[in-house]
Short mmCIF file of C-alpha atoms in Angstrom, two decimals:
data_model
loop_
_atom_site.label_atom_id
_atom_site.label_comp_id
_atom_site.label_asym_id
_atom_site.label_seq_id
_atom_site.Cartn_x
_atom_site.Cartn_y
_atom_site.Cartn_z
CA UNK H 1 -7.75 50.30 11.24
CA UNK H 2 -4.92 49.49 8.96
CA UNK H 3 -5.00 46.79 6.22
CA UNK H 4 -3.26 44.11 8.24
CA UNK H 5 -5.61 44.52 11.25
CA UNK H 6 -8.54 44.25 8.88
CA UNK H 7 -7.05 41.23 7.30
CA UNK H 8 -6.61 39.64 10.70
CA UNK H 9 -10.21 40.25 11.60
CA UNK H 10 -11.58 38.85 8.38
CA UNK H 11 -9.36 35.81 8.54
CA UNK H 12 -10.38 35.09 12.04
CA UNK H 13 -14.06 35.40 11.30
CA UNK H 14 -13.64 33.06 8.30
CA UNK H 15 -11.70 30.54 10.48
CA UNK H 16 -14.53 30.39 12.91
CA UNK H 17 -17.09 30.10 10.13
CA UNK H 18 -15.21 27.01 8.99
CA UNK H 19 -15.49 25.62 12.51
CA UNK H 20 -19.24 26.23 12.29
CA UNK H 21 -19.50 24.47 8.97
CA UNK H 22 -17.53 21.39 10.34
CA UNK H 23 -19.79 21.21 13.37
CA UNK H 24 -23.10 21.95 11.96
CA UNK H 25 -22.72 21.63 8.14
CA UNK H 26 -23.23 18.60 5.83
CA UNK H 27 -22.74 15.34 7.56
CA UNK H 28 -21.08 13.47 4.58
CA UNK H 29 -17.40 14.01 4.25
CA UNK H 30 -17.47 15.09 0.54
CA UNK H 31 -20.10 17.83 1.01
CA UNK H 32 -18.59 19.00 4.19
CA UNK H 33 -15.18 19.28 2.71
CA UNK H 34 -16.54 21.06 -0.33
CA UNK H 35 -18.34 23.57 1.81
CA UNK H 36 -15.28 24.33 3.93
CA UNK H 37 -13.18 24.83 0.79
CA UNK H 38 -15.57 26.95 -1.13
CA UNK H 39 -17.14 29.15 1.66
CA UNK H 40 -14.02 31.22 2.35
CA UNK H 41 -13.99 32.72 -1.10
CA UNK H 42 -17.35 34.54 -1.10
CA UNK H 43 -17.03 35.24 2.64
CA UNK H 44 -13.63 36.76 2.17
CA UNK H 45 -14.99 38.98 -0.75
CA UNK H 46 -18.03 40.18 1.21
CA UNK H 47 -16.12 40.89 4.47
CA UNK H 48 -13.21 42.52 2.54
CA UNK H 49 -15.61 44.84 0.76
CA UNK H 50 -17.59 45.70 3.95
CA UNK H 51 -14.43 46.68 5.93
CA UNK H 52 -12.78 48.34 3.04
CA UNK H 53 -9.87 46.19 2.67
CA UNK H 54 -7.64 47.31 -0.20
CA UNK H 55 -7.50 44.88 -3.18
CA UNK H 56 -10.14 42.89 -1.36
CA UNK H 57 -11.01 40.73 -4.32
CA UNK H 58 -7.45 39.60 -4.85
CA UNK H 59 -6.87 38.89 -1.27
CA UNK H 60 -10.15 36.93 -0.96
CA UNK H 61 -9.01 34.64 -3.84
CA UNK H 62 -5.47 34.13 -2.47
CA UNK H 63 -6.07 33.83 1.22
CA UNK H 64 -7.80 30.37 1.19
CA UNK H 65 -4.89 28.87 -0.74
CA UNK H 66 -2.43 30.39 1.81
CA UNK H 67 -4.56 28.74 4.52
CA UNK H 68 -4.27 25.42 2.74
CA UNK H 69 -0.57 25.83 2.55
CA UNK H 70 -0.36 26.53 6.21
CA UNK H 71 -2.43 23.33 6.93
CA UNK H 72 -0.53 21.18 4.64
CA UNK H 73 3.09 22.55 5.37
CA UNK H 74 2.67 24.01 8.87
CA UNK H 75 0.38 21.47 10.37
CA UNK H 76 1.78 18.43 8.46
CA UNK H 77 -1.45 16.67 7.58
CA UNK H 78 -3.42 17.26 10.83
CA UNK H 79 -7.13 16.73 9.87
CA UNK H 80 -9.96 18.99 10.78
CA UNK H 81 -11.54 16.42 13.20
CA UNK H 82 -8.08 16.03 14.97
CA UNK H 83 -7.90 19.79 15.58
CA UNK H 84 -11.40 19.99 16.75
CA UNK H 85 -10.84 16.98 19.18
CA UNK H 86 -8.63 19.27 21.08
CA UNK H 87 -11.88 20.84 22.44
CA UNK H 88 -14.25 23.45 20.95
CA UNK H 89 -12.33 26.44 22.26
CA UNK H 90 -8.74 25.38 21.43
CA UNK H 91 -9.86 24.01 18.04
CA UNK H 92 -11.71 27.25 17.24
CA UNK H 93 -8.88 29.41 18.30
CA UNK H 94 -6.52 27.43 16.05
CA UNK H 95 -8.83 27.76 13.04
CA UNK H 96 -9.16 31.43 13.78
CA UNK H 97 -5.29 31.74 13.98
CA UNK H 98 -4.91 29.85 10.63
CA UNK H 99 -7.48 32.10 8.94
CA UNK H 100 -5.96 35.24 10.39
CA UNK H 101 -2.47 34.18 9.36
CA UNK H 102 -3.53 33.37 5.80
CA UNK H 103 -5.36 36.53 5.35
CA UNK H 104 -2.58 38.59 6.85
CA UNK H 105 -0.07 36.87 4.54
CA UNK H 106 -2.28 37.39 1.44
CA UNK H 107 -2.66 41.02 2.42
CA UNK H 108 1.15 41.51 2.86
CA UNK H 109 1.86 39.91 -0.44
CA UNK H 110 -0.92 41.50 -2.56
CA UNK H 111 -2.12 44.57 -0.71
CA UNK H 112 -0.79 48.14 -0.48
CA UNK H 113 1.79 47.50 2.27
CA UNK H 114 5.15 49.05 2.83
CA UNK H 115 7.91 46.67 1.52
CA UNK H 116 9.73 46.43 4.91
CA UNK H 117 6.51 45.72 6.77
CA UNK H 118 5.53 43.14 4.08
CA UNK H 119 8.76 41.29 4.55
CA UNK H 120 8.63 41.43 8.32
CA UNK H 121 5.01 40.17 8.37
CA UNK H 122 5.73 37.25 5.98
CA UNK H 123 8.83 36.28 8.01
CA UNK H 124 7.08 36.37 11.25
CA UNK H 125 4.29 34.16 9.80
CA UNK H 126 6.80 31.66 8.48
CA UNK H 127 8.61 31.45 11.69
CA UNK H 128 5.37 31.03 13.65
CA UNK H 129 3.91 28.31 11.54
CA UNK H 130 7.24 26.53 11.26
CA UNK H 131 7.23 26.43 15.04
CA UNK H 132 3.79 24.98 14.86
CA UNK H 133 4.91 22.25 12.37
CA UNK H 134 7.49 21.16 15.06
CA UNK H 135 4.68 20.67 17.54
CA UNK H 136 2.28 18.75 15.32
CA UNK H 137 3.07 15.44 17.17
CA UNK H 138 2.16 17.02 20.38
CA UNK H 139 -1.13 18.50 18.97
CA UNK H 140 -1.97 15.04 17.45
CA UNK H 141 -1.25 13.43 20.87
CA UNK H 142 -3.36 15.87 22.70
CA UNK H 143 -6.20 15.33 20.29
CA UNK H 144 -5.93 11.58 20.61
CA UNK H 145 -5.99 11.91 24.42
CA UNK H 146 -9.20 13.79 24.19
CA UNK H 147 -10.63 11.27 21.85
CA UNK H 148 -9.76 8.38 24.23
CA UNK H 149 -11.00 10.10 27.28
CA UNK H 150 -14.49 10.72 25.74
CA UNK H 151 -14.67 7.34 24.01
CA UNK H 152 -16.54 5.66 26.82
CA UNK H 153 -14.01 2.78 26.82
CA UNK H 154 -12.29 1.82 30.12
CA UNK H 155 -8.73 2.96 29.98
CA UNK H 156 -6.65 -0.02 30.92
CA UNK H 157 -3.01 -0.89 30.16
CA UNK H 158 -0.44 -3.56 30.97
CA UNK H 159 1.60 -3.16 34.13
CA UNK H 160 4.00 -5.96 33.49
CA UNK H 161 7.70 -4.79 33.21
CA UNK H 162 8.43 -7.66 30.93
CA UNK H 163 6.66 -5.92 28.00
CA UNK H 164 7.00 -2.52 26.36
CA UNK H 165 4.18 -0.79 24.45
CA UNK H 166 4.56 -0.69 20.71
CA UNK H 167 1.44 0.95 19.27
CA UNK H 168 -2.15 1.92 19.92
CA UNK H 169 -5.07 1.44 17.52
CA UNK H 170 -8.55 2.75 17.88
CA UNK H 171 -11.64 0.82 16.85
CA UNK H 172 -14.60 2.99 17.57
CA UNK H 173 -15.03 4.73 14.28
CA UNK H 174 -18.18 4.46 12.21
CA UNK H 175 -16.51 2.05 9.66
CA UNK H 176 -15.33 -0.65 12.05
CA UNK H 177 -17.46 -3.70 12.76
CA UNK H 178 -17.93 -4.85 16.28
CA UNK H 179 -17.97 -2.89 19.56
CA UNK H 180 -15.90 0.19 20.24
CA UNK H 181 -12.57 -0.85 21.53
CA UNK H 182 -8.86 0.12 21.73
CA UNK H 183 -6.00 -2.26 20.74
CA UNK H 184 -2.75 -1.99 22.58
CA UNK H 185 0.16 -3.98 21.29
CA UNK H 186 3.16 -4.87 23.52
CA UNK H 187 6.52 -6.61 22.68
CA UNK H 188 8.06 -9.02 25.22
CA UNK H 189 11.52 -7.77 26.05
CA UNK H 190 13.32 -11.00 25.97
CA UNK H 191 12.22 -12.21 22.50
CA UNK H 192 10.14 -9.39 20.96
CA UNK H 193 7.05 -11.67 20.80
CA UNK H 194 4.06 -9.35 20.57
CA UNK H 195 0.68 -9.58 22.29
CA UNK H 196 -2.43 -7.54 21.56
CA UNK H 197 -4.70 -6.29 24.40
CA UNK H 198 -8.15 -5.25 23.31
CA UNK H 199 -10.19 -3.29 25.79
CA UNK H 200 -13.86 -2.86 25.43
CA UNK H 201 -16.79 -1.59 27.70
CA UNK H 202 -18.07 -4.47 29.92
CA UNK H 203 -21.58 -3.98 28.66
CA UNK H 204 -20.81 -5.37 25.19
CA UNK H 205 -20.76 -9.03 26.59
CA UNK H 206 -19.36 -11.52 28.83
CA UNK H 207 -16.17 -13.63 28.25
CA UNK H 208 -17.98 -16.83 27.36
CA UNK H 209 -19.94 -15.27 24.48
CA UNK H 210 -16.95 -13.12 23.41
CA UNK H 211 -14.94 -16.24 23.17
CA UNK H 212 -17.41 -18.17 21.03
CA UNK H 213 -17.69 -15.30 18.61
CA UNK H 214 -14.61 -13.25 19.18
CA UNK H 215 -14.94 -9.75 20.26
CA UNK H 216 -13.51 -7.77 18.62
CA UNK H 217 -12.50 -10.03 15.75
CA UNK H 218 -10.51 -7.31 13.90
CA UNK H 219 -8.44 -9.93 12.06
CA UNK H 220 -11.84 -10.92 10.36
CA UNK H 221 -10.58 -14.45 9.70
CA UNK H 222 -13.99 -16.19 9.40
CA UNK H 223 -12.35 -19.33 8.03
CA UNK H 224 -10.41 -19.79 11.20
CA UNK H 225 -12.15 -22.01 13.74
CA UNK H 226 -11.39 -22.24 17.41
CA UNK H 227 -12.29 -24.08 20.53
CA UNK H 228 -13.29 -22.33 23.86
CA UNK H 229 -12.92 -23.60 27.35
CA UNK H 230 -13.26 -21.88 30.74
CA UNK H 231 -10.16 -21.82 32.92
CA UNK H 232 -11.44 -19.84 35.93
CA UNK H 233 -14.28 -17.46 36.87
CA UNK H 234 -14.97 -15.10 34.04
CA UNK H 235 -11.77 -16.19 32.13
CA UNK H 236 -12.04 -18.19 28.86
CA UNK H 237 -9.41 -19.29 26.49
CA UNK H 238 -9.90 -19.65 22.71
CA UNK H 239 -7.41 -21.87 20.94
CA UNK H 240 -6.90 -21.38 17.17
CA UNK H 241 -4.51 -22.66 14.73
CA UNK H 242 -3.11 -19.14 14.27
CA UNK H 243 -2.73 -18.40 18.04
CA UNK H 244 -4.57 -18.03 21.34
CA UNK H 245 -6.92 -15.61 22.76
CA UNK H 246 -7.86 -15.10 26.41
CA UNK H 247 -11.07 -13.29 27.30
CA UNK H 248 -11.77 -11.96 30.79
CA UNK H 249 -13.59 -9.23 32.84
CA UNK H 250 -11.49 -6.61 34.39
CA UNK H 251 -13.46 -4.22 36.45
CA UNK H 252 -15.93 -2.50 34.17
CA UNK H 253 -14.23 -3.68 31.05
CA UNK H 254 -14.18 -6.82 28.79
CA UNK H 255 -10.66 -7.58 27.67
CA UNK H 256 -9.12 -9.96 25.10
CA UNK H 257 -5.42 -10.75 25.18
CA UNK H 258 -4.17 -12.52 22.11
CA UNK H 259 -0.92 -13.66 20.48
CA UNK H 260 0.38 -16.05 17.85
CA UNK H 261 3.67 -16.52 19.71
CA UNK H 262 3.13 -16.04 23.36
CA UNK H 263 1.92 -19.27 25.22
CA UNK H 264 -1.51 -19.62 26.88
CA UNK H 265 0.17 -19.80 30.31
CA UNK H 266 1.97 -16.53 29.79
CA UNK H 267 -1.06 -14.77 28.40
CA UNK H 268 -2.92 -15.84 31.59
CA UNK H 269 -0.17 -14.45 33.76
CA UNK H 270 -0.71 -11.07 31.99
CA UNK H 271 -4.37 -10.64 33.37
CA UNK H 272 -3.36 -9.89 36.97
CA UNK H 273 -0.94 -7.07 35.70
CA UNK H 274 -3.74 -5.08 34.06
CA UNK H 275 -4.17 -1.67 35.57
CA UNK H 276 -6.02 1.50 35.20
CA UNK H 277 -4.18 4.16 33.14
CA UNK H 278 -4.71 7.55 31.74
CA UNK H 279 -5.71 8.89 28.34
CA UNK H 280 -2.47 10.91 28.13
CA UNK H 281 -0.42 7.75 28.84
CA UNK H 282 -2.13 5.80 26.15
CA UNK H 283 -2.05 8.57 23.61
CA UNK H 284 1.76 8.78 24.06
CA UNK H 285 2.16 5.19 22.86
CA UNK H 286 1.22 6.30 19.29
CA UNK H 287 -1.28 5.03 16.68
CA UNK H 288 -1.21 2.90 13.60
#
């Protein structure tokens, strides 16, 4: 087995080791990130020595920094959770590829490798990870689709042709107050007035209680009071000085449609246009 093959094997194993640390290592972000940063150094030295990789000590020190360069430059800021949200197998294979690429590049630069082969390997890796950088948006979108599909939130969108989607925000992380939900913002074509559609599992409450204490209240404006009234079965309207919110049941979801510019009548007309959609369609809208 030549040096580059040994390097690919070592790097792939280290990449899978980092996946294991992410999945089963320390739960707090600081300790987990520290373990993922430090573990490749001793692991690279031990594996390099075991397989007889030339200049294993130098390569073990350099390879993790090459991996970081690949992630920062090649993946343009994609986070570890985003990569793993692609799924266990795709995420693991991507980390193995990054680890193998970093170790191969470090071996080509520092190992006892023919100059022509060195330049060819480095060039191929640069081209490969440059191609990956052009597809980071697609990777991020696929990860977002997986996240939405497994969120437990009904996937509902607006079917009206009078509005176009502007952005998507997710509110089901550990730091957000209130129930898990997604926020879809739409702009009305004729005047660019925006509405926000919040979708939550129907189990979090009923429109009446959601209206009296808004769910979700992502604006967190506790000083803003409002009055609620029922306009039809399972449809409640909250009127505030800053705008209007409509709360309703839609199949197995609790929804809130809100705006500071669109009238109550127009917000009520939006409810019949709500429709089932897919995680892929929502993920393509984007995220703030």
